[in-house]
C-alpha angles and dihedrals in degrees: 000000000000118000122171119239101224124106118223131175126220118187122198117194124204092208093057116127093201096094124212108336129206109232114225121234120246122236112318094342114124114248117259110269109256113248124174096241115204134178109228115244094240090058092046088054092050090048095054093088091048097054112137092025126123135214134196117218135187118206129197100233113248121227093236114072091202088057090052088051091050091050089052090051093051091051091047092053090049093051094049095044094048100036092239135124123240120192112192127189122193120217135177115251087216095058101121095218097047098111094040091050094050091047092049090052091050091051091047093049092240100105127125118254098247144357139187116226139155107289092207095052106034118013095077092052094047092048092048089055091053092242100128137082123225108256099177090123091059094047092050091050090050093048089062090053104036108021120231127350122232110298093240091063091066087065103041102035103040126080123177089347095306129108118236097172134043114223109241110173132350122240112198127213112239147171126203134202135177104259092190091057090048091050091053090057095041092245117154125246108228138174088246142354138202116260088245091054091051092050093049094044090049090057092047095053094044122109114165091190088064092040091250114144115178099201120064103169122109132197093203118117106292141111091253091054091049089054093047096048094044092049094051092048091050093046089052090052102261130118140183094233138010121261092276091059091229107090124063112231099163099123102077137127088252093055091047091052091051092049090049089053094050095042092052091060092060099037106036111090088216090075099042094100092062096051116091118227113275096015090134091066100038120139126200093282096049100079089047091052095045093046091052089047085061097234099113129082097193139018141162117223145133111267092274091101091048091049091050094051091050100044093045094045092238112175090229089074092071091047096050122112109197117205135170099245144268138307133214144191093293101047137027096203125067115257090235117141102128127211138253132237097231135190119243126188112215125231109259093025109172094218108020095162092056089045091055090047092054089051093050090050096048099051099069149013123029093336090067097032095067092050091047092051090049090057106028113206091355095078110044135163113279092198124070100230093045087068087066096045097089135020089236091074093050101041108010096100136006090238095062099087091054091046092053091049089053089059088057098046108143106243147245106043108203127207125216087255091061101255112140117209131244088035125204110294106273120196087190093056093043090052093046093051092044088054089058094237090148095052091045088054092053092047089055090051091051088052091055109275113141110252092235091053092046091051092048094051092045090051089057091050091049090051089056091052092049091050090050086056090053100261110128113209 
């Protein structure tokens, strides 16, 4: 998922006399869908004692600019209705120093009050650093209102039975293939495939002369490549860490087999016709761009690319088959359970009560609806009853029923090798993946390193990262 690396601050003042403003679209981006954003009366009542206060917020920048505009508008309405000030900074989730920077600000007493970040990627690291406040009281209050959060959040947001993050919106895992290309070759559309099937089908539908390339997955440094490599390794029965998240178990026959499978795709001349030009240097935006250019037959992405094709009326939208993912030798169900962007309140927050109130406001109702419409199927309710709060979530897109089911996936999913996913939150694993150790490993294989040797050397690097996080091996 592409996220720009710039930081920008938006400030919304409760004392403003400007009223609720429409936020203009940038460039060719569609304008944010207009939603009548309201602050519920019960939150207005809770905010009465906080009038005149201010809160600093950090937002993980969303792929869709119209969704960012809608988020701004929701914050603006909140500030004006409650007589408070909200200062919001946007940051890329793929900025390599994001966790270190937030932690340094907490320790220096200069941090913002709250942020929303990927629970799967960042909450474990921030909790391990002692940067987060217990928000169990907020989650329990919200459970009474909205039912249960997405099942994945119970894994990524809870430590020792306490909640340290508040699920905000659910981001599903997804894969996409060209159903028209499959139909031409008589290939079936299924709810999931094996990784080997996807590779073989990608070759069959490819035709470089027609600018049709069946395989749209890179192993170059990017978040999408990290997700692809990790998923294949897990489906083959390997893992970075054991189920406790504390012991590195990467170097295994199963991991080697997975790396051999992936490496063969990019080194075997047989598969050259299905690889688009430049795939070896793709960044997170590249598969989005090439999918929207209608030259790819398969890609793995969060629903940003699907949202883009829908909001920009790209013909590829009608030719997209969405499915939950792939299986492998160690599991017959896709390891697809998504993640949530979740609110965290930092230790030492200057206005923690207002921070919690902003989080409670943003997770549901019209505050979320505008953001969800700005990024269709990318931003989804994280709470069960919010799915029933507006007809948009039940009939706004044919993908919604499958997305909602993904939030309810019974977890964990266990491989034949005994690894249960999602595993316990592992700051060591999060740090190792963020350091692109997996993509570096695959680049070395492409350059000629034996898969077994590449796995062994990467295992040693991962051990170093875990020990830096305090986990002796």
